CSV table of C-alpha atoms in Angstrom, one decimal:
chain,number,residue,atom,x,y,z
A,1,MET,CA,100.3,89.9,119.6
A,2,PRO,CA,97.5,90.8,122.0
A,3,ILE,CA,95.0,90.5,119.1
A,4,GLY,CA,93.9,87.7,116.8
A,5,LEU,CA,92.9,84.1,117.3
A,6,ALA,CA,94.4,82.1,120.1
A,7,GLY,CA,97.2,79.8,119.1
A,8,CYS,CA,100.0,79.9,116.6
A,9,ASP,CA,100.2,80.2,112.8
A,10,ALA,CA,103.2,78.2,111.9
A,11,SER,CA,102.4,77.7,108.2
A,12,PRO,CA,105.2,78.7,105.8
A,13,ALA,CA,102.4,80.2,103.7
A,14,ASN,CA,101.8,83.0,106.2
A,15,PRO,CA,102.8,86.4,104.8
A,16,LEU,CA,105.6,87.0,107.3
A,17,SER,CA,107.3,83.7,106.5
A,18,ARG,CA,107.1,84.5,102.8
A,19,ALA,CA,108.4,88.0,103.3
A,20,LEU,CA,111.4,86.7,105.2
A,21,ASN,CA,112.1,83.9,102.9
A,22,GLN,CA,114.9,85.4,100.8
A,23,LEU,CA,116.6,86.9,103.9
A,24,LEU,CA,116.6,83.9,106.1
A,25,ARG,CA,117.1,81.2,103.5
A,26,GLU,CA,119.3,83.0,100.9
A,27,GLY,CA,120.8,85.8,103.0
A,28,LYS,CA,119.5,88.6,100.8
A,29,PRO,CA,119.0,91.8,102.8
A,30,PHE,CA,116.2,94.3,102.7
A,31,GLY,CA,115.5,97.7,104.3
A,32,ARG,CA,112.2,97.9,106.1
A,33,LEU,CA,109.2,95.8,106.9
A,34,CYS,CA,105.6,96.6,107.7
A,35,GLN,CA,103.0,94.0,108.8
A,36,CYS,CA,99.5,95.2,108.0
A,37,PHE,CA,96.2,93.9,109.4
A,38,PHE,CA,92.5,94.7,109.1
A,39,THR,CA,89.4,94.1,111.1
A,40,ASP,CA,86.7,92.8,108.8
A,41,THR,CA,83.0,93.9,109.1
A,42,ARG,CA,82.3,90.8,111.3
A,43,GLY,CA,85.1,91.8,113.8
A,44,THR,CA,87.7,89.2,112.8
A,45,VAL,CA,91.3,90.4,112.7
A,46,ARG,CA,92.9,89.3,109.4
A,47,TRP,CA,96.2,89.8,107.6
A,48,LEU,CA,96.2,92.2,104.7
A,49,GLY,CA,99.9,91.3,104.2
A,50,VAL,CA,103.4,92.4,104.6
A,51,PHE,CA,105.1,95.3,102.8
A,52,VAL,CA,108.8,95.3,102.4
A,53,HIS,CA,111.1,98.2,101.2
A,54,SER,CA,113.9,96.3,99.5
A,55,ALA,CA,117.5,97.2,99.5
A,56,GLY,CA,117.2,98.1,95.8
A,57,GLY,CA,114.3,100.6,96.4
A,58,ARG,CA,111.5,98.4,95.3
A,59,VAL,CA,108.3,97.9,97.4
A,60,VAL,CA,107.1,94.3,97.7
A,61,PHE,CA,103.7,93.2,98.9
A,62,PHE,CA,103.1,89.7,100.3
A,63,PRO,CA,99.3,89.3,100.7
A,64,GLY,CA,98.0,87.2,103.5
A,65,PHE,CA,96.0,84.7,101.4
A,66,ALA,CA,93.9,82.2,103.3
A,67,ASP,CA,94.5,79.6,100.6
A,68,ALA,CA,97.2,79.0,98.0
A,69,MET,CA,96.6,80.8,94.8
A,70,ASP,CA,97.8,78.5,92.1
A,71,LYS,CA,96.0,79.9,89.1
A,72,ILE,CA,95.6,83.4,87.8
A,73,GLN,CA,93.2,85.0,85.3
A,74,VAL,CA,94.3,88.1,83.3
A,75,SER,CA,92.0,90.5,81.6
A,76,LYS,CA,93.0,93.8,80.0
A,77,ASP,CA,90.4,96.5,79.1
A,78,GLY,CA,87.5,94.2,80.0
A,79,ILE,CA,88.4,91.5,77.4
A,80,GLU,CA,87.6,87.8,78.0
A,81,PRO,CA,90.0,86.7,80.7
A,82,ARG,CA,92.7,84.0,80.1
A,83,GLN,CA,93.7,81.6,82.8
A,84,GLN,CA,97.0,80.0,83.5
A,85,ASP,CA,98.8,78.1,86.2
A,86,PHE,CA,100.7,80.6,88.4
A,87,ALA,CA,101.6,80.2,92.1
A,88,PHE,CA,101.0,83.8,93.2
A,89,ASP,CA,103.4,84.9,95.9
A,90,HIS,CA,103.9,88.7,95.8
A,91,ALA,CA,103.5,91.9,93.9
A,92,THR,CA,106.6,94.2,93.3
A,93,LEU,CA,106.6,97.9,92.6
A,94,GLU,CA,109.7,99.0,90.7
A,95,SER,CA,112.0,101.5,92.3
A,96,ASP,CA,110.9,104.3,89.8
A,97,ARG,CA,107.3,103.5,90.9
A,98,ARG,CA,106.1,103.6,87.3
A,99,THR,CA,105.3,99.9,86.8
A,100,TRP,CA,104.8,96.7,88.8
A,101,HIS,CA,104.4,93.0,88.3
A,102,VAL,CA,103.4,89.9,90.2
A,103,THR,CA,105.8,87.1,91.0
A,104,SER,CA,105.3,83.3,91.7
A,105,ALA,CA,106.6,81.4,94.7
A,106,GLY,CA,110.4,81.2,94.7
A,107,SER,CA,110.5,84.1,92.3
A,108,LYS,CA,110.4,81.6,89.4
A,109,HIS,CA,108.0,83.5,87.2
A,110,HIS,CA,107.0,87.2,86.7
A,111,LEU,CA,103.8,88.2,85.1
A,112,GLY,CA,102.6,91.6,83.7
A,113,ARG,CA,104.0,95.0,83.8
A,114,PRO,CA,101.0,97.3,84.3
A,115,PRO,CA,101.7,101.0,84.9
A,116,THR,CA,100.9,102.8,88.2
A,117,LEU,CA,98.7,105.9,88.2
A,118,ALA,CA,100.7,109.0,88.8
A,119,LEU,CA,99.1,111.4,91.2
A,120,GLY,CA,101.7,114.2,91.3
A,121,GLY,CA,104.4,115.0,93.8
A,122,GLY,CA,105.8,111.5,93.3
A,123,GLY,CA,102.7,109.7,94.7
A,124,VAL,CA,101.2,106.8,92.8
A,125,LEU,CA,98.2,104.5,93.0
A,126,TRP,CA,99.8,101.1,93.0
A,127,PHE,CA,96.8,98.8,92.8
A,128,GLY,CA,93.3,98.1,94.0
A,129,LEU,CA,92.7,94.8,95.9
A,130,THR,CA,89.1,93.5,95.9
A,131,LEU,CA,87.9,90.5,97.9
A,132,ALA,CA,84.8,88.4,97.2
A,133,ASP,CA,84.7,87.9,100.9
A,134,ALA,CA,87.1,88.9,103.7
A,135,SER,CA,87.7,85.3,104.4
A,136,ALA,CA,89.9,85.2,101.2
A,137,LEU,CA,92.6,86.6,103.5
A,138,ARG,CA,93.9,84.5,106.5
A,139,ALA,CA,92.8,85.2,110.1
A,140,ALA,CA,95.6,86.6,112.2
A,141,HIS,CA,96.8,84.6,115.3
A,142,GLN,CA,98.3,85.9,118.5
A,143,GLU,CA,101.5,84.1,117.6
A,144,THR,CA,103.2,83.8,114.2
A,145,LEU,CA,106.0,81.4,113.9
A,146,VAL,CA,108.7,81.6,111.1
A,147,THR,CA,111.1,78.7,110.8
A,148,ALA,CA,114.1,78.5,108.6
A,149,GLU,CA,117.4,76.7,108.4
A,150,VAL,CA,120.3,79.2,108.2
A,151,PRO,CA,124.1,78.6,108.1
A,152,ALA,CA,125.7,79.1,111.5
A,153,SER,CA,128.3,81.4,109.9
A,154,ASP,CA,125.7,83.9,108.8
A,155,GLY,CA,122.8,83.4,111.2
A,156,ARG,CA,123.6,86.4,113.4
A,157,ARG,CA,123.8,88.8,110.4
A,158,ARG,CA,120.5,87.7,109.0
A,159,MET,CA,118.8,88.0,112.4
A,160,GLU,CA,120.2,91.5,112.9
A,161,ILE,CA,118.9,92.6,109.4
A,162,PHE,CA,115.4,91.4,110.4
A,163,LEU,CA,115.5,93.1,113.8
A,164,ALA,CA,116.7,96.4,112.2
A,165,ALA,CA,114.0,96.1,109.5
A,166,ARG,CA,111.2,96.0,112.1
A,167,ASP,CA,112.8,98.3,114.7
A,168,GLY,CA,110.3,101.2,115.3
A,169,ALA,CA,108.1,99.9,112.4
A,170,GLN,CA,104.4,100.8,112.4
A,171,TYR,CA,101.9,97.9,112.1
A,172,PRO,CA,98.6,99.4,111.1
A,173,MET,CA,95.2,97.9,111.9
A,174,LEU,CA,92.9,98.9,109.0
A,175,LEU,CA,89.2,99.4,109.6
A,176,PHE,CA,86.2,99.7,107.3
A,177,ASN,CA,83.6,102.5,107.7
A,178,THR,CA,80.6,100.7,108.9
A,179,GLU,CA,78.5,103.8,109.7
A,180,CYS,CA,76.9,103.7,106.2
A,181,ILE,CA,74.4,101.0,105.2
A,182,THR,CA,76.1,98.6,102.8
A,183,PRO,CA,74.3,96.6,100.1
A,184,ALA,CA,73.4,93.0,100.6
A,185,SER,CA,75.9,92.0,97.9
A,186,SER,CA,79.2,93.8,98.7
A,187,LEU,CA,82.9,93.6,98.3
A,188,CYS,CA,85.8,94.5,100.5
A,189,HIS,CA,88.2,96.8,98.7
A,190,PHE,CA,91.6,98.3,99.5
A,191,ALA,CA,93.3,101.0,97.4
A,192,VAL,CA,97.0,101.0,97.9
A,193,TYR,CA,99.1,104.1,97.3
A,194,VAL,CA,102.9,104.7,97.6
A,195,GLU,CA,104.1,108.2,98.3
A,196,PRO,CA,107.2,110.1,99.3
A,197,THR,CA,107.3,110.8,103.0
A,198,GLY,CA,105.3,113.9,103.8
A,199,PHE,CA,103.3,113.8,100.6
A,200,ALA,CA,99.7,115.0,101.0
A,201,ASN,CA,97.1,112.3,101.3
A,202,CYS,CA,95.6,110.9,98.1
A,203,ALA,CA,92.0,111.3,99.5
A,204,GLY,CA,89.5,111.3,96.7
A,205,ALA,CA,92.0,109.9,94.2
A,206,ASP,CA,91.2,107.0,91.9
A,207,LEU,CA,90.5,104.0,94.2
A,208,GLY,CA,91.7,101.3,91.7
A,209,ALA,CA,88.2,99.8,91.8
A,210,PRO,CA,87.5,97.0,89.2
A,211,HIS,CA,85.5,99.1,86.8
A,212,GLY,CA,84.9,97.2,83.6
A,213,SER,CA,86.1,94.0,85.1
A,214,PRO,CA,84.7,90.8,83.8
A,215,PHE,CA,85.1,89.4,87.3
A,216,VAL,CA,82.4,91.7,88.9
A,217,SER,CA,78.7,91.4,88.4
A,218,PRO,CA,76.7,93.5,88.0
A,219,PRO,CA,79.4,95.8,86.5
A,220,LEU,CA,80.4,98.7,88.7
A,221,PRO,CA,79.0,102.0,87.6
A,222,ASP,CA,81.6,104.6,86.5
A,223,LYS,CA,80.8,106.7,89.6
A,224,ILE,CA,79.6,105.4,92.9
A,225,ALA,CA,78.1,108.0,95.3
A,226,ASN,CA,78.5,108.0,99.1
A,227,LEU,CA,81.1,105.2,99.3
A,228,PRO,CA,81.9,104.4,103.0
A,229,MET,CA,85.7,105.0,103.2
A,230,ARG,CA,88.5,105.1,105.7
A,231,THR,CA,92.0,106.3,104.9
A,232,HIS,CA,95.1,104.9,106.7
A,233,ARG,CA,98.7,106.1,106.3
A,234,VAL,CA,101.8,104.4,107.6
A,235,ALA,CA,105.6,105.1,107.2
A,236,LEU,CA,107.1,102.2,105.4
A,237,SER,CA,110.7,103.6,105.6
A,238,ASP,CA,112.4,107.0,106.0
A,239,THR,CA,111.6,107.9,102.4
A,240,LEU,CA,108.3,106.2,101.6
A,241,ASP,CA,104.8,106.1,103.0
A,242,ILE,CA,102.0,103.6,102.3
A,243,GLN,CA,98.4,104.9,102.2
A,244,ILE,CA,95.6,102.5,102.1
A,245,THR,CA,91.9,103.4,101.7
A,246,THR,CA,89.3,100.8,102.7
A,247,THR,CA,85.8,100.8,101.3
A,248,ILE,CA,82.8,98.6,100.5
A,249,LEU,CA,81.9,98.2,96.9
A,250,PRO,CA,78.5,97.0,95.5
A,251,GLY,CA,78.4,93.8,93.5
A,252,GLN,CA,79.7,90.2,93.5
A,253,LEU,CA,83.1,88.9,92.5
A,254,ASN,CA,83.4,85.5,90.7
A,255,VAL,CA,87.0,85.0,91.8
A,256,PRO,CA,88.3,85.0,95.4
A,257,VAL,CA,90.7,88.0,94.9
A,258,SER,CA,91.1,90.6,92.2
A,259,LEU,CA,94.0,93.0,91.6
A,260,THR,CA,93.3,96.0,89.5
A,261,GLY,CA,95.9,98.3,87.9
A,262,ARG,CA,95.4,101.7,86.3
A,263,ALA,CA,96.8,103.5,83.2
A,264,LEU,CA,99.1,106.5,83.5
A,265,LYS,CA,97.6,109.9,83.1
């Protein structure tokens, strides 16, 4: 890419490697792929992650973590969180877009089944992703290397699936609204929506902010006035769009990354 740090990211932990893992190593096909980046408030280009529209109609998100996430804390309705070992790899939205779950590396373990928030017209708020600091997600490099051993008898088919999945794909660069003055203690937040192609933007909808979360201090107020927001929309496939709203929230996060789900209306 003409952007990002000089050099090559050859780590198998980069989100593109993880997104292609099942195709290249196991031969399992998928439909479409979207690589998503953002420029943090200090001007560094980082991975948000890779979205995949699977052959079965699911949407899978491989976040671009800077470090391996080998533990997870779960809290529901603000109760005391419980921690467990869990090698977080990706989040999966079911094909009916009503529920989602997180999955460990190698798809060995699934955790949770929170509902999405229905917004009408088939659009849903999938989740809110909040960062203690933008550096929780890995810096993008100008070159990303994916390495895999594939059987000679099936290598061409797997490569053709990958090329078709990225043919004409949009790779958005997300930005934050920096025109407003942000508080000294602030959090990067991404609200991720999935919508049928052509559905009206979810501007003003629930942002999936971590209200009532035990991981945020001081607690977020129920309503936050004058949030600096930007909305980005990208076609994931012929039938689904991804909309991502970026904003800066006040407060501090006592974990590197927080995923917030919402209840159905």
